[in-house]
PDB file of C-alpha atoms and ligand atoms in Angstrom:
ATOM      1  CA  MET F 326     -37.293 -60.997  -3.637  1.00 57.00           C
ATOM      2  CA  ALA F 327     -33.621 -59.819  -3.382  1.00 71.00           C
ATOM      3  CA  GLN F 328     -31.485 -60.986  -6.159  1.00 84.00           C
ATOM      4  CA  ASN F 329     -28.141 -62.765  -5.516  1.00 93.00           C
ATOM      5  CA  GLY F 330     -25.404 -63.715  -7.887  1.00 97.00           C
ATOM      6  CA  ILE F 331     -22.484 -61.862  -9.521  1.00 98.00           C
ATOM      7  CA  HIS F 332     -22.473 -58.096  -9.033  1.00 98.00           C
ATOM      8  CA  HIS F 333     -19.223 -57.468 -11.151  1.00 98.00           C
ATOM      9  CA  VAL F 334     -15.994 -59.020 -12.237  1.00 98.00           C
ATOM     10  CA  THR F 335     -12.824 -57.007 -12.069  1.00 98.00           C
ATOM     11  CA  ALA F 336      -9.753 -57.926 -14.155  1.00 98.00           C
ATOM     12  CA  ILE F 337      -6.302 -56.669 -15.191  1.00 97.00           C
ATOM     13  CA  ALA F 338      -5.648 -55.442 -18.673  1.00 97.00           C
ATOM     14  CA  GLY F 339      -2.799 -54.093 -20.718  1.00 96.00           C
ATOM     15  CA  PRO F 340      -3.036 -50.732 -22.685  1.00 96.00           C
ATOM     16  CA  ALA F 341      -6.243 -48.742 -21.963  1.00 97.00           C
ATOM     17  CA  ARG F 342      -7.118 -47.867 -25.524  1.00 96.00           C
ATOM     18  CA  ARG F 343      -6.929 -51.476 -26.719  1.00 96.00           C
ATOM     19  CA  ASN F 344      -9.099 -52.590 -23.751  1.00 97.00           C
ATOM     20  CA  LEU F 345     -11.798 -49.944 -24.616  1.00 97.00           C
ATOM     21  CA  ASP F 346     -11.734 -50.848 -28.247  1.00 96.00           C
ATOM     22  CA  PHE F 347     -12.257 -54.547 -27.643  1.00 97.00           C
ATOM     23  CA  TYR F 348     -15.017 -54.326 -25.118  1.00 97.00           C
ATOM     24  CA  THR F 349     -17.028 -51.458 -26.681  1.00 95.00           C
ATOM     25  CA  ARG F 350     -16.436 -52.037 -30.406  1.00 94.00           C
ATOM     26  CA  VAL F 351     -15.845 -55.803 -30.748  1.00 96.00           C
ATOM     27  CA  LEU F 352     -18.143 -57.030 -27.945  1.00 97.00           C
ATOM     28  CA  GLY F 353     -20.612 -54.082 -28.058  1.00 96.00           C
ATOM     29  CA  LEU F 354     -20.729 -53.451 -24.287  1.00 96.00           C
ATOM     30  CA  ARG F 355     -21.287 -49.901 -22.987  1.00 96.00           C
ATOM     31  CA  LEU F 356     -18.580 -47.990 -21.157  1.00 96.00           C
ATOM     32  CA  VAL F 357     -20.710 -47.062 -18.167  1.00 97.00           C
ATOM     33  CA  LYS F 358     -18.034 -45.432 -16.095  1.00 98.00           C
ATOM     34  CA  LYS F 359     -14.680 -43.922 -16.706  1.00 97.00           C
ATOM     35  CA  THR F 360     -12.891 -43.298 -13.517  1.00 97.00           C
ATOM     36  CA  VAL F 361      -9.623 -44.160 -11.751  1.00 96.00           C
ATOM     37  CA  ASN F 362      -8.496 -46.887  -9.353  1.00 94.00           C
ATOM     38  CA  PHE F 363      -9.563 -45.378  -6.005  1.00 91.00           C
ATOM     39  CA  ASP F 364      -6.448 -46.953  -4.442  1.00 90.00           C
ATOM     40  CA  ASP F 365      -4.076 -45.777  -7.223  1.00 92.00           C
ATOM     41  CA  PRO F 366      -5.475 -42.668  -9.077  1.00 94.00           C
ATOM     42  CA  SER F 367      -2.742 -42.802 -11.833  1.00 94.00           C
ATOM     43  CA  THR F 368      -4.513 -45.864 -13.240  1.00 95.00           C
ATOM     44  CA  TYR F 369      -7.896 -45.947 -15.021  1.00 97.00           C
ATOM     45  CA  HIS F 370     -10.796 -47.977 -13.776  1.00 97.00           C
ATOM     46  CA  PHE F 371     -13.148 -48.767 -16.743  1.00 98.00           C
ATOM     47  CA  TYR F 372     -16.661 -50.218 -16.100  1.00 98.00           C
ATOM     48  CA  TYR F 373     -18.462 -52.013 -18.976  1.00 97.00           C
ATOM     49  CA  GLY F 374     -22.089 -53.111 -18.724  1.00 96.00           C
ATOM     50  CA  ASP F 375     -25.532 -52.820 -20.251  1.00 95.00           C
ATOM     51  CA  GLU F 376     -27.270 -49.451 -20.721  1.00 94.00           C
ATOM     52  CA  ALA F 377     -27.453 -48.656 -17.090  1.00 93.00           C
ATOM     53  CA  GLY F 378     -24.681 -50.903 -15.723  1.00 95.00           C
ATOM     54  CA  ARG F 379     -27.080 -53.109 -13.815  1.00 96.00           C
ATOM     55  CA  PRO F 380     -25.592 -55.569 -11.232  1.00 97.00           C
ATOM     56  CA  GLY F 381     -24.748 -58.797 -13.026  1.00 97.00           C
ATOM     57  CA  THR F 382     -23.677 -56.990 -16.313  1.00 97.00           C
ATOM     58  CA  ILE F 383     -20.546 -55.166 -15.069  1.00 98.00           C
ATOM     59  CA  LEU F 384     -17.065 -56.157 -16.142  1.00 98.00           C
ATOM     60  CA  THR F 385     -14.379 -53.789 -14.906  1.00 98.00           C
ATOM     61  CA  PHE F 386     -10.741 -53.418 -15.712  1.00 98.00           C
ATOM     62  CA  PHE F 387      -7.545 -51.883 -14.321  1.00 97.00           C
ATOM     63  CA  PRO F 388      -5.631 -51.229 -17.513  1.00 96.00           C
ATOM     64  CA  TRP F 389      -1.798 -50.974 -16.997  1.00 94.00           C
ATOM     65  CA  GLU F 390       0.153 -49.900 -20.085  1.00 91.00           C
ATOM     66  CA  HIS F 391       3.083 -52.192 -19.316  1.00 90.00           C
ATOM     67  CA  ALA F 392       1.310 -55.103 -17.453  1.00 91.00           C
ATOM     68  CA  THR F 393       2.999 -58.485 -18.137  1.00 94.00           C
ATOM     69  CA  ARG F 394       0.553 -61.335 -18.976  1.00 95.00           C
ATOM     70  CA  GLY F 395      -0.732 -63.440 -16.081  1.00 95.00           C
ATOM     71  CA  GLN F 396      -0.586 -67.219 -15.956  1.00 93.00           C
ATOM     72  CA  LEU F 397      -3.722 -69.190 -15.048  1.00 94.00           C
ATOM     73  CA  GLY F 398      -3.575 -71.469 -12.028  1.00 93.00           C
ATOM     74  CA  VAL F 399      -5.574 -72.766  -9.142  1.00 94.00           C
ATOM     75  CA  GLY F 400      -7.189 -70.261  -6.840  1.00 94.00           C
ATOM     76  CA  GLU F 401      -8.058 -68.159  -9.878  1.00 95.00           C
ATOM     77  CA  THR F 402     -10.900 -67.449 -12.199  1.00 96.00           C
ATOM     78  CA  GLN F 403     -10.600 -69.519 -15.388  1.00 97.00           C
ATOM     79  CA  GLU F 404     -13.301 -68.025 -17.539  1.00 98.00           C
ATOM     80  CA  THR F 405     -15.891 -65.297 -17.529  1.00 98.00           C
ATOM     81  CA  THR F 406     -18.929 -65.802 -19.619  1.00 98.00           C
ATOM     82  CA  PHE F 407     -21.811 -63.674 -21.105  1.00 98.00           C
ATOM     83  CA  ARG F 408     -25.359 -64.578 -22.126  1.00 98.00           C
ATOM     84  CA  ILE F 409     -26.402 -64.195 -25.713  1.00 98.00           C
ATOM     85  CA  PRO F 410     -29.703 -65.096 -27.376  1.00 98.00           C
ATOM     86  CA  GLU F 411     -29.866 -68.680 -28.690  1.00 96.00           C
ATOM     87  CA  GLY F 412     -30.232 -67.571 -32.258  1.00 96.00           C
ATOM     88  CA  SER F 413     -27.013 -65.467 -32.094  1.00 98.00           C
ATOM     89  CA  VAL F 414     -24.338 -68.154 -32.081  1.00 97.00           C
ATOM     90  CA  GLY F 415     -23.828 -67.918 -35.844  1.00 97.00           C
ATOM     91  CA  TYR F 416     -23.710 -64.127 -35.804  1.00 97.00           C
ATOM     92  CA  TRP F 417     -21.017 -64.105 -32.996  1.00 98.00           C
ATOM     93  CA  THR F 418     -18.974 -66.879 -34.682  1.00 97.00           C
ATOM     94  CA  HIS F 419     -18.804 -64.716 -37.880  1.00 97.00           C
ATOM     95  CA  ARG F 420     -18.100 -61.649 -35.814  1.00 97.00           C
ATOM     96  CA  LEU F 421     -15.138 -63.240 -33.996  1.00 98.00           C
ATOM     97  CA  ILE F 422     -13.607 -64.392 -37.218  1.00 97.00           C
ATOM     98  CA  GLU F 423     -14.228 -61.083 -38.976  1.00 97.00           C
ATOM     99  CA  GLN F 424     -12.524 -59.251 -36.061  1.00 97.00           C
ATOM    100  CA  GLY F 425      -9.652 -61.589 -35.895  1.00 97.00           C
ATOM    101  CA  VAL F 426     -10.382 -62.765 -32.267  1.00 97.00           C
ATOM    102  CA  PRO F 427      -8.940 -66.173 -31.337  1.00 94.00           C
ATOM    103  CA  HIS F 428     -11.809 -68.537 -30.487  1.00 96.00           C
ATOM    104  CA  GLU F 429     -12.789 -72.183 -30.235  1.00 97.00           C
ATOM    105  CA  ALA F 430     -15.514 -74.127 -32.011  1.00 96.00           C
ATOM    106  CA  PRO F 431     -18.931 -73.963 -30.267  1.00 96.00           C
ATOM    107  CA  GLN F 432     -19.246 -76.595 -27.533  1.00 97.00           C
ATOM    108  CA  LYS F 433     -22.071 -77.945 -25.320  1.00 97.00           C
ATOM    109  CA  ARG F 434     -21.851 -77.213 -21.567  1.00 97.00           C
ATOM    110  CA  PHE F 435     -24.676 -78.268 -19.244  1.00 97.00           C
ATOM    111  CA  GLY F 436     -26.840 -78.457 -22.340  1.00 97.00           C
ATOM    112  CA  GLU F 437     -26.133 -74.931 -23.502  1.00 97.00           C
ATOM    113  CA  THR F 438     -23.967 -73.788 -26.522  1.00 98.00           C
ATOM    114  CA  ALA F 439     -20.846 -71.929 -25.509  1.00 98.00           C
ATOM    115  CA  LEU F 440     -18.420 -70.107 -27.745  1.00 98.00           C
ATOM    116  CA  ALA F 441     -15.083 -69.667 -26.048  1.00 98.00           C
ATOM    117  CA  PHE F 442     -12.591 -66.920 -27.070  1.00 98.00           C
ATOM    118  CA  LYS F 443      -9.800 -64.715 -25.665  1.00 98.00           C
ATOM    119  CA  ASP F 444      -9.487 -60.913 -25.266  1.00 98.00           C
ATOM    120  CA  PRO F 445      -6.302 -59.105 -26.468  1.00 96.00           C
ATOM    121  CA  ASN F 446      -4.595 -59.958 -23.159  1.00 96.00           C
ATOM    122  CA  GLY F 447      -5.465 -63.593 -23.317  1.00 96.00           C
ATOM    123  CA  MET F 448      -8.336 -63.292 -20.833  1.00 98.00           C
ATOM    124  CA  ARG F 449     -10.637 -66.290 -21.193  1.00 98.00           C
ATOM    125  CA  LEU F 450     -14.164 -65.427 -22.127  1.00 98.00           C
ATOM    126  CA  ALA F 451     -17.233 -67.169 -23.641  1.00 98.00           C
ATOM    127  CA  LEU F 452     -20.660 -66.416 -24.939  1.00 98.00           C
ATOM    128  CA  VAL F 453     -23.341 -68.817 -23.824  1.00 98.00           C
ATOM    129  CA  ALA F 454     -26.594 -69.131 -25.733  1.00 98.00           C
ATOM    130  CA  VAL F 455     -29.552 -68.964 -23.335  1.00 97.00           C
ATOM    131  CA  SER F 456     -33.205 -69.374 -24.396  1.00 94.00           C
ATOM    132  CA  GLY F 457     -35.490 -66.454 -23.824  1.00 94.00           C
ATOM    133  CA  VAL F 458     -32.858 -63.782 -23.253  1.00 96.00           C
ATOM    134  CA  GLU F 459     -33.692 -62.195 -26.621  1.00 93.00           C
ATOM    135  CA  ASN F 460     -36.702 -60.608 -24.793  1.00 92.00           C
ATOM    136  CA  GLU F 461     -34.518 -58.867 -22.266  1.00 92.00           C
ATOM    137  CA  PRO F 462     -33.238 -55.241 -22.835  1.00 87.00           C
ATOM    138  CA  ALA F 463     -29.703 -54.881 -24.114  1.00 89.00           C
ATOM    139  CA  TRP F 464     -27.315 -52.087 -25.038  1.00 90.00           C
ATOM    140  CA  SER F 465     -26.455 -51.519 -28.657  1.00 81.00           C
ATOM    141  CA  ASP F 466     -23.657 -49.287 -29.618  1.00 75.00           C
ATOM    142  CA  GLY F 467     -24.491 -49.679 -33.240  1.00 73.00           C
ATOM    143  CA  ASN F 468     -21.682 -52.248 -33.866  1.00 83.00           C
ATOM    144  CA  VAL F 469     -23.653 -55.147 -32.529  1.00 95.00           C
ATOM    145  CA  PRO F 470     -27.302 -55.112 -33.479  1.00 95.00           C
ATOM    146  CA  VAL F 471     -29.486 -55.206 -30.368  1.00 95.00           C
ATOM    147  CA  GLU F 472     -31.082 -58.506 -31.260  1.00 95.00           C
ATOM    148  CA  HIS F 473     -27.529 -60.179 -30.919  1.00 97.00           C
ATOM    149  CA  ALA F 474     -26.188 -58.013 -28.096  1.00 97.00           C
ATOM    150  CA  ILE F 475     -24.742 -59.430 -24.863  1.00 97.00           C
ATOM    151  CA  ARG F 476     -27.285 -59.750 -21.990  1.00 97.00           C
ATOM    152  CA  GLY F 477     -25.043 -59.526 -18.954  1.00 97.00           C
ATOM    153  CA  PHE F 478     -23.030 -62.365 -17.328  1.00 98.00           C
ATOM    154  CA  HIS F 479     -23.813 -65.929 -17.593  1.00 98.00           C
ATOM    155  CA  SER F 480     -21.189 -67.216 -15.087  1.00 98.00           C
ATOM    156  CA  VAL F 481     -17.660 -67.398 -13.910  1.00 98.00           C
ATOM    157  CA  SER F 482     -15.636 -70.597 -13.543  1.00 98.00           C
ATOM    158  CA  LEU F 483     -13.090 -70.883 -10.738  1.00 98.00           C
ATOM    159  CA  LEU F 484     -10.161 -73.322 -10.515  1.00 96.00           C
ATOM    160  CA  PHE F 485      -9.621 -75.161  -7.308  1.00 95.00           C
ATOM    161  CA  ARG F 486      -7.759 -78.072  -5.691  1.00 94.00           C
ATOM    162  CA  GLU F 487     -11.174 -78.998  -4.169  1.00 93.00           C
ATOM    163  CA  ALA F 488     -14.515 -77.297  -4.678  1.00 94.00           C
ATOM    164  CA  ALA F 489     -16.356 -78.050  -1.473  1.00 95.00           C
ATOM    165  CA  PRO F 490     -14.951 -75.291   0.850  1.00 96.00           C
ATOM    166  CA  THR F 491     -15.791 -72.578  -1.706  1.00 97.00           C
ATOM    167  CA  GLY F 492     -19.129 -74.250  -2.485  1.00 97.00           C
ATOM    168  CA  ALA F 493     -20.075 -74.006   1.211  1.00 97.00           C
ATOM    169  CA  ILE F 494     -19.615 -70.187   1.103  1.00 98.00           C
ATOM    170  CA  LEU F 495     -21.561 -69.847  -2.073  1.00 98.00           C
ATOM    171  CA  SER F 496     -24.436 -71.866  -0.533  1.00 97.00           C
ATOM    172  CA  ASP F 497     -24.416 -70.538   2.947  1.00 97.00           C
ATOM    173  CA  VAL F 498     -23.658 -66.871   2.419  1.00 97.00           C
ATOM    174  CA  PHE F 499     -24.466 -65.889  -1.119  1.00 97.00           C
ATOM    175  CA  GLY F 500     -27.719 -67.870  -1.720  1.00 95.00           C
ATOM    176  CA  PHE F 501     -26.428 -70.344  -4.358  1.00 97.00           C
ATOM    177  CA  ALA F 502     -27.213 -74.056  -4.512  1.00 97.00           C
ATOM    178  CA  GLU F 503     -25.459 -76.926  -6.339  1.00 97.00           C
ATOM    179  CA  ILE F 504     -27.535 -77.688  -9.458  1.00 97.00           C
ATOM    180  CA  GLY F 505     -25.336 -80.217 -11.347  1.00 97.00           C
ATOM    181  CA  ARG F 506     -21.967 -81.769 -12.243  1.00 97.00           C
ATOM    182  CA  GLU F 507     -20.230 -82.281 -15.551  1.00 97.00           C
ATOM    183  CA  GLY F 508     -16.768 -83.756 -15.620  1.00 96.00           C
ATOM    184  CA  SER F 509     -14.748 -81.935 -13.032  1.00 96.00           C
ATOM    185  CA  VAL F 510     -17.131 -78.944 -12.822  1.00 97.00           C
ATOM    186  CA  VAL F 511     -19.578 -78.471 -10.037  1.00 98.00           C
ATOM    187  CA  ARG F 512     -22.300 -75.930 -11.081  1.00 98.00           C
ATOM    188  CA  TYR F 513     -23.984 -73.515  -8.593  1.00 98.00           C
ATOM    189  CA  ARG F 514     -26.912 -71.331  -9.277  1.00 97.00           C
ATOM    190  CA  ALA F 515     -28.289 -68.345  -7.233  1.00 97.00           C
ATOM    191  CA  GLY F 516     -32.036 -69.014  -6.985  1.00 91.00           C
ATOM    192  CA  ASP F 517     -34.097 -67.465  -9.814  1.00 89.00           C
ATOM    193  CA  THR F 518     -31.331 -64.795 -10.500  1.00 91.00           C
ATOM    194  CA  ALA F 519     -31.141 -64.701 -14.325  1.00 89.00           C
ATOM    195  CA  VAL F 520     -28.198 -62.321 -14.944  1.00 95.00           C
ATOM    196  CA  GLY F 521     -24.944 -63.561 -13.408  1.00 96.00           C
ATOM    197  CA  GLY F 522     -26.588 -66.318 -11.499  1.00 97.00           C
ATOM    198  CA  VAL F 523     -24.085 -69.131 -12.186  1.00 98.00           C
ATOM    199  CA  VAL F 524     -20.751 -70.010 -10.693  1.00 98.00           C
ATOM    200  CA  ASP F 525     -18.793 -73.114 -11.912  1.00 98.00           C
ATOM    201  CA  LEU F 526     -16.180 -74.565  -9.555  1.00 98.00           C
ATOM    202  CA  ARG F 527     -13.685 -76.645 -11.456  1.00 97.00           C
ATOM    203  CA  GLU F 528     -11.574 -79.193  -9.476  1.00 95.00           C
ATOM    204  CA  VAL F 529      -8.200 -79.638 -10.906  1.00 92.00           C
ATOM    205  CA  GLY F 530      -6.288 -81.277  -8.009  1.00 86.00           C
ATOM    206  CA  GLY F 531      -2.544 -80.515  -8.055  1.00 84.00           C
ATOM    207  CA  PHE F 532      -2.560 -78.012 -10.924  1.00 85.00           C
ATOM    208  CA  PRO F 533       0.113 -75.193 -10.157  1.00 88.00           C
ATOM    209  CA  ARG F 534      -0.900 -71.829  -8.694  1.00 89.00           C
ATOM    210  CA  GLY F 535      -1.333 -68.968 -11.113  1.00 88.00           C
ATOM    211  CA  ARG F 536       0.521 -65.659 -11.438  1.00 90.00           C
ATOM    212  CA  SER F 537      -1.622 -62.515 -11.545  1.00 92.00           C
ATOM    213  CA  GLY F 538      -1.136 -60.161 -14.544  1.00 95.00           C
ATOM    214  CA  ALA F 539      -2.802 -58.771 -17.679  1.00 96.00           C
ATOM    215  CA  GLY F 540      -5.664 -61.141 -18.590  1.00 97.00           C
ATOM    216  CA  SER F 541      -6.137 -62.291 -15.004  1.00 97.00           C
ATOM    217  CA  VAL F 542      -9.355 -61.719 -13.053  1.00 97.00           C
ATOM    218  CA  HIS F 543      -8.483 -59.702  -9.908  1.00 97.00           C
ATOM    219  CA  HIS F 544     -11.763 -60.380  -8.005  1.00 97.00           C
ATOM    220  CA  ILE F 545     -15.443 -61.479  -8.204  1.00 98.00           C
ATOM    221  CA  ALA F 546     -17.998 -59.357  -6.532  1.00 98.00           C
ATOM    222  CA  PHE F 547     -21.313 -60.855  -5.284  1.00 98.00           C
ATOM    223  CA  ARG F 548     -24.526 -58.850  -4.744  1.00 98.00           C
ATOM    224  CA  ALA F 549     -26.001 -57.570  -1.608  1.00 97.00           C
ATOM    225  CA  ALA F 550     -29.224 -55.468  -1.969  1.00 96.00           C
ATOM    226  CA  ASP F 551     -28.002 -52.882   0.566  1.00 97.00           C
ATOM    227  CA  ASP F 552     -25.851 -52.387   3.683  1.00 98.00           C
ATOM    228  CA  GLU F 553     -28.119 -54.464   5.825  1.00 97.00           C
ATOM    229  CA  ALA F 554     -27.882 -57.469   3.451  1.00 97.00           C
ATOM    230  CA  GLU F 555     -24.058 -56.891   3.192  1.00 98.00           C
ATOM    231  CA  PHE F 556     -23.681 -56.882   7.000  1.00 98.00           C
ATOM    232  CA  ALA F 557     -25.767 -60.011   7.339  1.00 97.00           C
ATOM    233  CA  MET F 558     -23.367 -61.767   4.847  1.00 98.00           C
ATOM    234  CA  MET F 559     -20.341 -60.564   6.841  1.00 98.00           C
ATOM    235  CA  ARG F 560     -21.833 -61.971  10.053  1.00 98.00           C
ATOM    236  CA  LYS F 561     -22.450 -65.331   8.450  1.00 97.00           C
ATOM    237  CA  LEU F 562     -18.887 -65.380   7.113  1.00 98.00           C
ATOM    238  CA  ALA F 563     -17.456 -64.711  10.587  1.00 98.00           C
ATOM    239  CA  GLU F 564     -19.755 -66.985  12.555  1.00 98.00           C
ATOM    240  CA  ASN F 565     -20.105 -69.932  10.240  1.00 97.00           C
ATOM    241  CA  HIS F 566     -16.766 -69.903   8.433  1.00 97.00           C
ATOM    242  CA  GLY F 567     -14.370 -68.003  10.655  1.00 97.00           C
ATOM    243  CA  ILE F 568     -13.679 -65.527   7.808  1.00 97.00           C
ATOM    244  CA  ARG F 569     -13.273 -61.788   8.533  1.00 97.00           C
ATOM    245  CA  THR F 570     -13.770 -59.326   5.658  1.00 98.00           C
ATOM    246  CA  THR F 571     -12.126 -55.928   5.267  1.00 98.00           C
ATOM    247  CA  GLU F 572     -13.994 -52.892   6.702  1.00 97.00           C
ATOM    248  CA  GLN F 573     -16.633 -51.450   4.311  1.00 98.00           C
ATOM    249  CA  LYS F 574     -15.129 -49.279   1.572  1.00 96.00           C
ATOM    250  CA  ASP F 575     -17.186 -46.589  -0.274  1.00 95.00           C
ATOM    251  CA  ARG F 576     -16.663 -47.233  -3.976  1.00 95.00           C
ATOM    252  CA  LYS F 577     -19.114 -44.469  -4.883  1.00 94.00           C
ATOM    253  CA  TYR F 578     -21.317 -46.672  -7.095  1.00 97.00           C
ATOM    254  CA  PHE F 579     -21.574 -49.391  -4.457  1.00 98.00           C
ATOM    255  CA  ARG F 580     -20.165 -50.165  -1.003  1.00 98.00           C
ATOM    256  CA  SER F 581     -17.830 -53.045  -0.688  1.00 98.00           C
ATOM    257  CA  VAL F 582     -16.117 -55.521   1.664  1.00 98.00           C
ATOM    258  CA  TYR F 583     -13.419 -57.978   0.537  1.00 98.00           C
ATOM    259  CA  PHE F 584     -12.168 -61.366   1.677  1.00 98.00           C
ATOM    260  CA  ARG F 585      -9.976 -64.234   0.395  1.00 97.00           C
ATOM    261  CA  GLU F 586     -12.273 -67.343   0.069  1.00 97.00           C
ATOM    262  CA  PRO F 587     -10.829 -70.738   1.150  1.00 95.00           C
ATOM    263  CA  GLY F 588      -9.702 -71.671  -2.360  1.00 94.00           C
ATOM    264  CA  GLY F 589      -7.630 -68.480  -2.715  1.00 94.00           C
ATOM    265  CA  VAL F 590      -9.902 -66.292  -4.906  1.00 96.00           C
ATOM    266  CA  LEU F 591     -10.498 -62.647  -3.865  1.00 97.00           C
ATOM    267  CA  PHE F 592     -14.175 -62.236  -3.331  1.00 98.00           C
ATOM    268  CA  GLU F 593     -16.077 -58.966  -2.726  1.00 98.00           C
ATOM    269  CA  ILE F 594     -19.568 -58.193  -1.575  1.00 98.00           C
ATOM    270  CA  ALA F 595     -20.979 -55.122  -3.274  1.00 98.00           C
ATOM    271  CA  THR F 596     -24.261 -53.407  -2.704  1.00 98.00           C
ATOM    272  CA  ASP F 597     -26.843 -52.892  -5.572  1.00 97.00           C
ATOM    273  CA  ASP F 598     -27.222 -49.277  -4.543  1.00 95.00           C
ATOM    274  CA  PRO F 599     -26.688 -46.488  -5.493  1.00 97.00           C
ATOM    275  CA  GLY F 600     -25.461 -47.623  -9.014  1.00 97.00           C
ATOM    276  CA  PHE F 601     -23.709 -45.693 -11.874  1.00 97.00           C
ATOM    277  CA  ALA F 602     -26.228 -42.859 -12.316  1.00 96.00           C
ATOM    278  CA  VAL F 603     -25.209 -41.362  -8.952  1.00 95.00           C
ATOM    279  CA  ASP F 604     -22.820 -38.878 -10.537  1.00 94.00           C
ATOM    280  CA  GLU F 605     -23.923 -38.549 -14.183  1.00 96.00           C
ATOM    281  CA  PRO F 606     -27.057 -39.148 -16.153  1.00 96.00           C
ATOM    282  CA  VAL F 607     -27.790 -42.567 -17.712  1.00 94.00           C
ATOM    283  CA  ALA F 608     -27.832 -40.974 -21.124  1.00 94.00           C
ATOM    284  CA  THR F 609     -24.160 -39.864 -20.969  1.00 95.00           C
ATOM    285  CA  LEU F 610     -22.696 -42.610 -18.752  1.00 96.00           C
ATOM    286  CA  GLY F 611     -18.992 -43.211 -19.380  1.00 96.00           C
ATOM    287  CA  GLN F 612     -18.297 -40.111 -21.420  1.00 95.00           C
ATOM    288  CA  ALA F 613     -16.533 -37.820 -18.773  1.00 96.00           C
ATOM    289  CA  LEU F 614     -13.751 -38.885 -16.405  1.00 97.00           C
ATOM    290  CA  LYS F 615     -15.374 -39.158 -12.977  1.00 97.00           C
ATOM    291  CA  LEU F 616     -13.304 -38.732  -9.951  1.00 96.00           C
ATOM    292  CA  PRO F 617     -14.284 -39.435  -6.293  1.00 92.00           C
ATOM    293  CA  PRO F 618     -14.327 -36.264  -4.113  1.00 92.00           C
ATOM    294  CA  GLN F 619     -10.986 -36.923  -2.492  1.00 93.00           C
ATOM    295  CA  TYR F 620      -9.218 -36.688  -5.932  1.00 96.00           C
ATOM    296  CA  GLU F 621     -11.211 -33.884  -7.473  1.00 96.00           C
ATOM    297  CA  PRO F 622      -8.726 -31.174  -6.297  1.00 97.00           C
ATOM    298  CA  ARG F 623      -5.922 -33.068  -8.157  1.00 96.00           C
ATOM    299  CA  ARG F 624      -7.894 -33.571 -11.425  1.00 97.00           C
ATOM    300  CA  LYS F 625      -5.431 -31.734 -13.624  1.00 97.00           C
ATOM    301  CA  ASP F 626      -2.479 -33.767 -12.384  1.00 97.00           C
ATOM    302  CA  ILE F 627      -4.440 -37.028 -12.637  1.00 97.00           C
ATOM    303  CA  GLU F 628      -5.671 -36.277 -16.157  1.00 96.00           C
ATOM    304  CA  ALA F 629      -1.988 -35.455 -17.188  1.00 96.00           C
ATOM    305  CA  VAL F 630      -0.585 -38.906 -16.218  1.00 95.00           C
ATOM    306  CA  LEU F 631      -3.555 -40.985 -17.497  1.00 96.00           C
ATOM    307  CA  PRO F 632      -3.029 -42.413 -20.992  1.00 93.00           C
ATOM    308  CA  LYS F 633      -5.059 -40.703 -23.779  1.00 89.00           C
ATOM    309  CA  VAL F 634      -7.876 -42.907 -24.920  1.00 89.00           C
ATOM    310  CA  ALA F 635     -10.009 -40.623 -27.201  1.00 71.00           C
TER     311      ALA F 635
HETATM  312 ZN1   ZN V1477     -14.784 -54.921  -7.225  1.00 86.24          ZN
END
């Protein structure tokens, strides 16, 4: 059965080196692709994920050296959360203290223990303890022992004046269904998708709109198995919701369309194929700067303007 759910989350960061350090050394994710923003090749595009960068594990950043910090508001992503094994909450609490990462005390959400913290740009993250995930494969860079390592996304939470219009898109187009409510949060789950299968819609009424910047999520991408599935989703958006997406863009590792959902969040639909091993072997993912063919002739100039990270 085709898997739905989150394909990747893309956010804005400050300095590239600090971003790399935090996500690979502190959180122990794998850098699975080092490339540039295809719309602005003077900026890096970093992709972090599990060993292969499977859909549902991929957090990506545009690091801008001088980005000012964003401010959270309605029509934005409030928090991005990862799955960890149930027995790893103590390990991670100690790790965050040891690494000087600002965090909150563990709290219960929908019956699961969540450990909320912030990255160096103030981006809101959390680790959610999920039973059974210790048996799933995970990447270990040596800093985080494999038994405690992150197992892809748990969820994202989005802030809205009202949740229903966005909920309708999740249900009708992306294969989610409402599974529960807790306070102002409506939880949606994508069938039996384990990795990245949860989206929380938080209703906050008249809360002000946000301002995008470092620490802000730029967009959320949802999975389509292939072009056929992506085009079917585009048809549903147009016919049932009056929403037109952009034309399909080739992002080399997936093919994407974008649209602004009714609550104001930028959504993307991204194909599962071809994945990150299309231009380098899995064993050496993320080591070399990869450029799409249109920028390869300008490699020397591009490398000269990108900040040094290693
Ligand atoms: Zn994207």
